[in-house]
mmCIF file of C-alpha atoms in Angstrom:
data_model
loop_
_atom_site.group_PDB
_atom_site.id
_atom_site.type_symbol
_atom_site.label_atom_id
_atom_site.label_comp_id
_atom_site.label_asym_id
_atom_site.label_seq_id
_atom_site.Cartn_x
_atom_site.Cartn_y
_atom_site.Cartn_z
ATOM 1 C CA UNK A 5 88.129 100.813 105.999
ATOM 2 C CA UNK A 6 89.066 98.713 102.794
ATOM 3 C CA UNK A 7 92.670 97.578 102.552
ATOM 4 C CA UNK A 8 94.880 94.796 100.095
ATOM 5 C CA UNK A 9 97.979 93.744 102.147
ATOM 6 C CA UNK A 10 100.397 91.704 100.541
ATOM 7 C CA UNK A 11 102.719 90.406 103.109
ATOM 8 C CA UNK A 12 105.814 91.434 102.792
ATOM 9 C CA UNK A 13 107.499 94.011 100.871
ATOM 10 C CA UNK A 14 110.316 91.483 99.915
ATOM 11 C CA UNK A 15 111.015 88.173 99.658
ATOM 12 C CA UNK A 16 114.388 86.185 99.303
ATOM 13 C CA UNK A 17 114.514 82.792 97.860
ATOM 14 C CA UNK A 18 117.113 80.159 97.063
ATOM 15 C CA UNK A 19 116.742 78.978 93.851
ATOM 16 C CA UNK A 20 115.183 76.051 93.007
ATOM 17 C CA UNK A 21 112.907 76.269 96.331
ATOM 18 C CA UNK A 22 109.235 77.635 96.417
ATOM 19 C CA UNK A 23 108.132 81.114 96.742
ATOM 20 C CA UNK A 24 104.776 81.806 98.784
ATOM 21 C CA UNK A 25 103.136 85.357 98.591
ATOM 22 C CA UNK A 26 100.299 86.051 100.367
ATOM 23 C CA UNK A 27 97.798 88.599 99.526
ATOM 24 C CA UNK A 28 95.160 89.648 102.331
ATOM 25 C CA UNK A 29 92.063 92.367 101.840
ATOM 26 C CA UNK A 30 89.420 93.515 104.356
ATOM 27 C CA UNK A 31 85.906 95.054 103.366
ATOM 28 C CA UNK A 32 85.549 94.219 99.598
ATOM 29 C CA UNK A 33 83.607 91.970 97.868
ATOM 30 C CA UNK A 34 85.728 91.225 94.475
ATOM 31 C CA UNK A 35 84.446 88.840 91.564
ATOM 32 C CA UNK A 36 87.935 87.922 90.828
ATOM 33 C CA UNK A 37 91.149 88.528 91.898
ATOM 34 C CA UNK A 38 94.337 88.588 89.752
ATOM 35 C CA UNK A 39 98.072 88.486 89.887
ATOM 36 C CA UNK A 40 100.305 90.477 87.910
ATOM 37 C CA UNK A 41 104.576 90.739 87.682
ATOM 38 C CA UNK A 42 106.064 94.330 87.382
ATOM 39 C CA UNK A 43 109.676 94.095 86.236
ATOM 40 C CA UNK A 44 111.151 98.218 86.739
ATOM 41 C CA UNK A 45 110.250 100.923 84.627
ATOM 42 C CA UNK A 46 107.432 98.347 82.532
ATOM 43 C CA UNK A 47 103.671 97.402 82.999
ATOM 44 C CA UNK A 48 101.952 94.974 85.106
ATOM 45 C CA UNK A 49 102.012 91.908 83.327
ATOM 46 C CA UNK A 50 98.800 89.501 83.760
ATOM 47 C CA UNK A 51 99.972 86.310 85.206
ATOM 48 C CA UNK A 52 96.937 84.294 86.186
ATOM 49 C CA UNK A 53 93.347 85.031 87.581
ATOM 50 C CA UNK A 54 91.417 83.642 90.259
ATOM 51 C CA UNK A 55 87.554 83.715 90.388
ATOM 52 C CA UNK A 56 85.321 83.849 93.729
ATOM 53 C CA UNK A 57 83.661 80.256 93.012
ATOM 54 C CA UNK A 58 86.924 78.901 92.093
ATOM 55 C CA UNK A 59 89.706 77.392 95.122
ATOM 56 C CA UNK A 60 92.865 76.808 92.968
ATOM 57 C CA UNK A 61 94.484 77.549 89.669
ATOM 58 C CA UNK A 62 97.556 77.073 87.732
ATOM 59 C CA UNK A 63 99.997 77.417 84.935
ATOM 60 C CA UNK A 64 103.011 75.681 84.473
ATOM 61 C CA UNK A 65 105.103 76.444 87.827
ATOM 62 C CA UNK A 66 102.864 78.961 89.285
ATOM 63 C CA UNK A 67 99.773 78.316 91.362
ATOM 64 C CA UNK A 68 97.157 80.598 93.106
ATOM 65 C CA UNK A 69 94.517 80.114 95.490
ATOM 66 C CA UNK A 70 91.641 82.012 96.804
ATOM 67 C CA UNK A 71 89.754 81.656 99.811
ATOM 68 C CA UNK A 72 86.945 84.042 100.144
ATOM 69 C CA UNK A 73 86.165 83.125 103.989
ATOM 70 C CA UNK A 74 89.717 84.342 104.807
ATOM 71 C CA UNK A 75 89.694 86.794 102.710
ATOM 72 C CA UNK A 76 93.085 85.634 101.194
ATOM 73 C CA UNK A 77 95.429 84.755 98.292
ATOM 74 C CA UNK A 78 98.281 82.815 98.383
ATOM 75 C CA UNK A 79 100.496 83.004 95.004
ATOM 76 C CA UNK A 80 103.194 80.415 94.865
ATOM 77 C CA UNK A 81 105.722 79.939 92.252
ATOM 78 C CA UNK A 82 107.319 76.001 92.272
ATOM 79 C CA UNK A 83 111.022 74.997 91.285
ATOM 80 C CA UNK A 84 111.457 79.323 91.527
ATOM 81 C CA UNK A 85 114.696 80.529 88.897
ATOM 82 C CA UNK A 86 116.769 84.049 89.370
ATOM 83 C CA UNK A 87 114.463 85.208 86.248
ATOM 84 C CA UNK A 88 111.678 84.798 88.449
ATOM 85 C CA UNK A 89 112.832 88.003 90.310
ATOM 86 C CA UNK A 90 110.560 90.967 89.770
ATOM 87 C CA UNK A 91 107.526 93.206 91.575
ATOM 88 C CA UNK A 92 104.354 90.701 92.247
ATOM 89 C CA UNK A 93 101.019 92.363 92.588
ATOM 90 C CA UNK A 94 97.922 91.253 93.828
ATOM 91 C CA UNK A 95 94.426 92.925 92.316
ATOM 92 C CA UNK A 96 91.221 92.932 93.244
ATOM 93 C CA UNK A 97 88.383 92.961 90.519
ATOM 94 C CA UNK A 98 85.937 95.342 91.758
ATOM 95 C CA UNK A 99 82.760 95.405 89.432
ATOM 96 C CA UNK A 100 82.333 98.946 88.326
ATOM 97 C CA UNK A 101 79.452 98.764 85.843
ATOM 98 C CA UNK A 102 78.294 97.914 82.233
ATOM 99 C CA UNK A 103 80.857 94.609 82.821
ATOM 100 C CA UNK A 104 83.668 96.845 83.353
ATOM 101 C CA UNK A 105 86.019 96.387 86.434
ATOM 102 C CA UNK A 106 88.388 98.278 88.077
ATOM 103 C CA UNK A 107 91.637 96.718 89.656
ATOM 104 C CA UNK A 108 92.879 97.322 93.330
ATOM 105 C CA UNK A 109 96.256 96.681 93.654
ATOM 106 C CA UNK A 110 98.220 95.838 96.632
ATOM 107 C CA UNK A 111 101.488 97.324 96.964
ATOM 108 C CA UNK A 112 103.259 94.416 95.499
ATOM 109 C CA UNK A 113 106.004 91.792 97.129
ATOM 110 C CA UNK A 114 109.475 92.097 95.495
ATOM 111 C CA UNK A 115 111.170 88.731 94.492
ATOM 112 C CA UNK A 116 114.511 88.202 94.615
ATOM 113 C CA UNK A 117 115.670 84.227 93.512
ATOM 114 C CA UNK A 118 119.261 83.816 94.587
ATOM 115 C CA UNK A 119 121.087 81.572 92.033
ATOM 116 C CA UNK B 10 101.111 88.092 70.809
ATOM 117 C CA UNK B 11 98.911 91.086 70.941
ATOM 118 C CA UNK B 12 99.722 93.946 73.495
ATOM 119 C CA UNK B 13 99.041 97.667 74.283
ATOM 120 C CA UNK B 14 100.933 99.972 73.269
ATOM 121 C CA UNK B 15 101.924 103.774 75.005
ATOM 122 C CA UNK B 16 103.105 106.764 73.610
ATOM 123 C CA UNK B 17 105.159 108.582 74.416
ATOM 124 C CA UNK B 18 107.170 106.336 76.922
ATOM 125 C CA UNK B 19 108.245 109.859 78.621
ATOM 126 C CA UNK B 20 107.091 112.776 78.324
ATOM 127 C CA UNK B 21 108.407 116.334 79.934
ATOM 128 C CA UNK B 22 105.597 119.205 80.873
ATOM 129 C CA UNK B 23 106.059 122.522 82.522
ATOM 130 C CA UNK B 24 103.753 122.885 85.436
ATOM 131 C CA UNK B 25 100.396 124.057 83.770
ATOM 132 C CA UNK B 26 100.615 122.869 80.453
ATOM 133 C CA UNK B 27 97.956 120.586 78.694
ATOM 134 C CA UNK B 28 99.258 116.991 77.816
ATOM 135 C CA UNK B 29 97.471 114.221 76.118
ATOM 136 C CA UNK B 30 98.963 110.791 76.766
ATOM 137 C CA UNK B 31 97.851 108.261 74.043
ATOM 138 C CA UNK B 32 97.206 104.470 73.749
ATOM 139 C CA UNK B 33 96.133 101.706 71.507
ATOM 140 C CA UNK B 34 94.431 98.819 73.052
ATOM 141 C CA UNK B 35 94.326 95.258 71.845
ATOM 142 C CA UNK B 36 91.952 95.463 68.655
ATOM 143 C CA UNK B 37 89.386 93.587 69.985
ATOM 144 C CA UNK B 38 88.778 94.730 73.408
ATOM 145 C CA UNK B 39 86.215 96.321 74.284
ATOM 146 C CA UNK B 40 87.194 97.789 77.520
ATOM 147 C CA UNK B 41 89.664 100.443 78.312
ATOM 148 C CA UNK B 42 91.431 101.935 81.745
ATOM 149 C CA UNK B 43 93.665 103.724 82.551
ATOM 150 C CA UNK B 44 95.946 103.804 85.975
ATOM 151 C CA UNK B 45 98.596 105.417 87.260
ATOM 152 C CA UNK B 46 102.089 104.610 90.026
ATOM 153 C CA UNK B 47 103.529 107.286 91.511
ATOM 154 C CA UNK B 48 107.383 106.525 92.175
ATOM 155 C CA UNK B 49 107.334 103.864 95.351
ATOM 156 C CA UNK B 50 103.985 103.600 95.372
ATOM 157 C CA UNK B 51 100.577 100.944 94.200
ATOM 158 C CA UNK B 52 99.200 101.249 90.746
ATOM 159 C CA UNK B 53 96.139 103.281 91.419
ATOM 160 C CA UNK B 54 92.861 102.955 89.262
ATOM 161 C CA UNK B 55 92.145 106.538 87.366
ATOM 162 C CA UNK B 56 89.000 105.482 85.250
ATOM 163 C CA UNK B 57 87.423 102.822 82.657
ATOM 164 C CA UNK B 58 85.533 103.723 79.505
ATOM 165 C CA UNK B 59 83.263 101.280 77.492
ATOM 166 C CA UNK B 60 80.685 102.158 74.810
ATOM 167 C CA UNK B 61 82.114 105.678 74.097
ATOM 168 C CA UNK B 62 81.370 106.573 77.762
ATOM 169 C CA UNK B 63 82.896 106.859 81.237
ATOM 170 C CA UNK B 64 82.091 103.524 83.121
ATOM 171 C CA UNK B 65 83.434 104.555 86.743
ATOM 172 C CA UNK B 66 85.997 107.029 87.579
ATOM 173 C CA UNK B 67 87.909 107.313 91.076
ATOM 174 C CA UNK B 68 88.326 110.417 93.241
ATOM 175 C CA UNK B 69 91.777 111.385 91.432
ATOM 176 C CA UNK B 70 90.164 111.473 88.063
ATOM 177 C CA UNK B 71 88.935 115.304 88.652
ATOM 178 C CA UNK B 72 87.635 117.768 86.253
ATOM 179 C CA UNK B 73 91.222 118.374 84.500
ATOM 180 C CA UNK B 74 91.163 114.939 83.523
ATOM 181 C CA UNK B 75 89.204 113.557 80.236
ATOM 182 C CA UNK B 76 89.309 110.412 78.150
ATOM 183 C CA UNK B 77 88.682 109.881 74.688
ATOM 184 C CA UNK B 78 88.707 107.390 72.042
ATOM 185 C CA UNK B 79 88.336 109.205 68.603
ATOM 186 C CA UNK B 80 88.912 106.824 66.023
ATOM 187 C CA UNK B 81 88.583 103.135 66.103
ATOM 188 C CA UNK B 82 91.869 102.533 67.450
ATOM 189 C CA UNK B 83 92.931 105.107 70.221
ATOM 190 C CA UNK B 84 92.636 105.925 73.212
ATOM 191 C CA UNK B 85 93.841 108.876 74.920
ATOM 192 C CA UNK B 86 93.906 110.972 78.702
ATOM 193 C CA UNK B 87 94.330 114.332 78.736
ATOM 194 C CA UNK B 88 95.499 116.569 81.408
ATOM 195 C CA UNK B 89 94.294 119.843 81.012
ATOM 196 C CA UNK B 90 96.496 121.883 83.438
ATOM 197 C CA UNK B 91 98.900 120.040 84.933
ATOM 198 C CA UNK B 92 100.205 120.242 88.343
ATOM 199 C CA UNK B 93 103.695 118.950 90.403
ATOM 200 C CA UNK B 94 101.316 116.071 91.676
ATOM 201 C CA UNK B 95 100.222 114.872 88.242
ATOM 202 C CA UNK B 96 104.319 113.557 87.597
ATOM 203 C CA UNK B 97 104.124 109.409 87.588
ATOM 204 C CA UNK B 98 103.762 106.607 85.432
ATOM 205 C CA UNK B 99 100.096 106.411 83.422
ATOM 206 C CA UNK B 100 99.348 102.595 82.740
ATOM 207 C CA UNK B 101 96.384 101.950 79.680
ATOM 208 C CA UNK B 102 95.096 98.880 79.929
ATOM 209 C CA UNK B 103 92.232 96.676 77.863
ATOM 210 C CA UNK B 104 90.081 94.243 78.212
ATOM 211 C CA UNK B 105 87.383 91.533 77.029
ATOM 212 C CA UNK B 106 84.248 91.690 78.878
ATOM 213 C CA UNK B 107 84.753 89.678 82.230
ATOM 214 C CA UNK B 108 88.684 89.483 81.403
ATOM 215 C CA UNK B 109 91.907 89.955 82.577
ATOM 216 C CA UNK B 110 93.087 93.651 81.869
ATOM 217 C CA UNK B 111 96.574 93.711 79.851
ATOM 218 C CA UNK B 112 98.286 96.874 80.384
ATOM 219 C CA UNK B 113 101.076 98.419 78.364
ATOM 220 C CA UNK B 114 104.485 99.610 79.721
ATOM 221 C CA UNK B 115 103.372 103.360 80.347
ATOM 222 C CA UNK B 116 104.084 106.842 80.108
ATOM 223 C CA UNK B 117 106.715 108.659 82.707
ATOM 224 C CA UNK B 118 105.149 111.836 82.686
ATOM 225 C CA UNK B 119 107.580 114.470 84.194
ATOM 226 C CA UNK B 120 105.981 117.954 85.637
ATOM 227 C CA UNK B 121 108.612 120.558 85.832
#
């Protein structure tokens, strides 16, 4: 059966240290992959994206990277700050015709950066 | 920056009723979705549209569920008769061809 595990549902972090998420599917095939942040009661909000030829990626303090062997994602965010604290989601790109794609999530890791 | 915007951001239904829940995606997308996250629980995919037409739709996305974009700007799911089940939050979401999806911050629909 398919399944996106993200590896735990929360996380604790001192500040100033670096937070490691780790996203893990079985049975799909996805062009890209994608990480979002869900604060409560508002939408995912895109955060970087991760294509199957590509290893590594980044933006400013955050880094992904994607091995396709594994079948894993590893999402870390450097020098982490208590406004880092929200919902992180990891989502699959399934290709779902005429160049559209529909997202998988996983269930999401919850942050919390103690001050 | 440009973003997608929901409306209503809540909106109340007795069990049965018809509800429309409308969007506007980022003007130059050409791709549209829509999700939904049940209290506690993963953002599930309902459907994606392109060209005026249903691209791929998953098993919840039954017959009293439609989609529509009927102007150049909107883009809307209806629930024809809705049910206890159907109570969650409804994510829109657009995209470029081959790009990330940007969603907006949802609808709380509320069956009664």
């Amino acid at each position: 059966s398919q399944k996106i595990e993200q590896n735990s549902e929360a996380l604790n972090i001192q500040e100033g240290k670096t937070a490691t998420l780790t996203c893990n599917y079985t049975n799909y095939s996805p062009a890209y992959l994608q990480w979002y942040r869900q604060d409560p009661g508002r939408g995912p909000v895109f955060l970087l994206l991760i294509r199957e030829n590509e290893k590594e990626k980044r933006k400013e303090r955050l880094k992904v990277t994607f091995d396709t062997t594994l079948k894993q994602s590893l999402f870390h965010i450097t020098a982490s700050q208590p406004a880092d604290s929200a919902t992180y989601l990891c989502a699959l790109a399934l290709h779902s015709g005429a160049g559209s794609y529909q997202l998988t999530f996983g269930k999401g890791t919850k942050l919390s950066v103690i001050p | 920056e440009p973003e997608v915007t929901q409306t209503p951001s809540h909106q109340v239904t007795q069990m049965g009723q018809e509800v429309i829940l409308r969007c506007v995606p980022i003007s130059n997308h050409l791709y549209f979705y829509w999700y939904r996250q049940i209290l506690g629980q993963k953002v599930e995919f309902l459907v994606s549209f392109y060209n005026n037409e249903i691209s791929e739709k998953s098993e919840i996305f039954d017959d009293q569920f439609s989609v529509e974009r009927p102007d150049g700007s909107n883009f809307t799911l209806k629930i024809r008769s809705t049910k206890l089940e159907d109570s969650a939050m409804y994510f829109c979401a657009s995209s470029e061809a081959g790009q990330p999806q940007h969603f907006g911050d949802g609808t709380r629909l509320s069956i009664l």
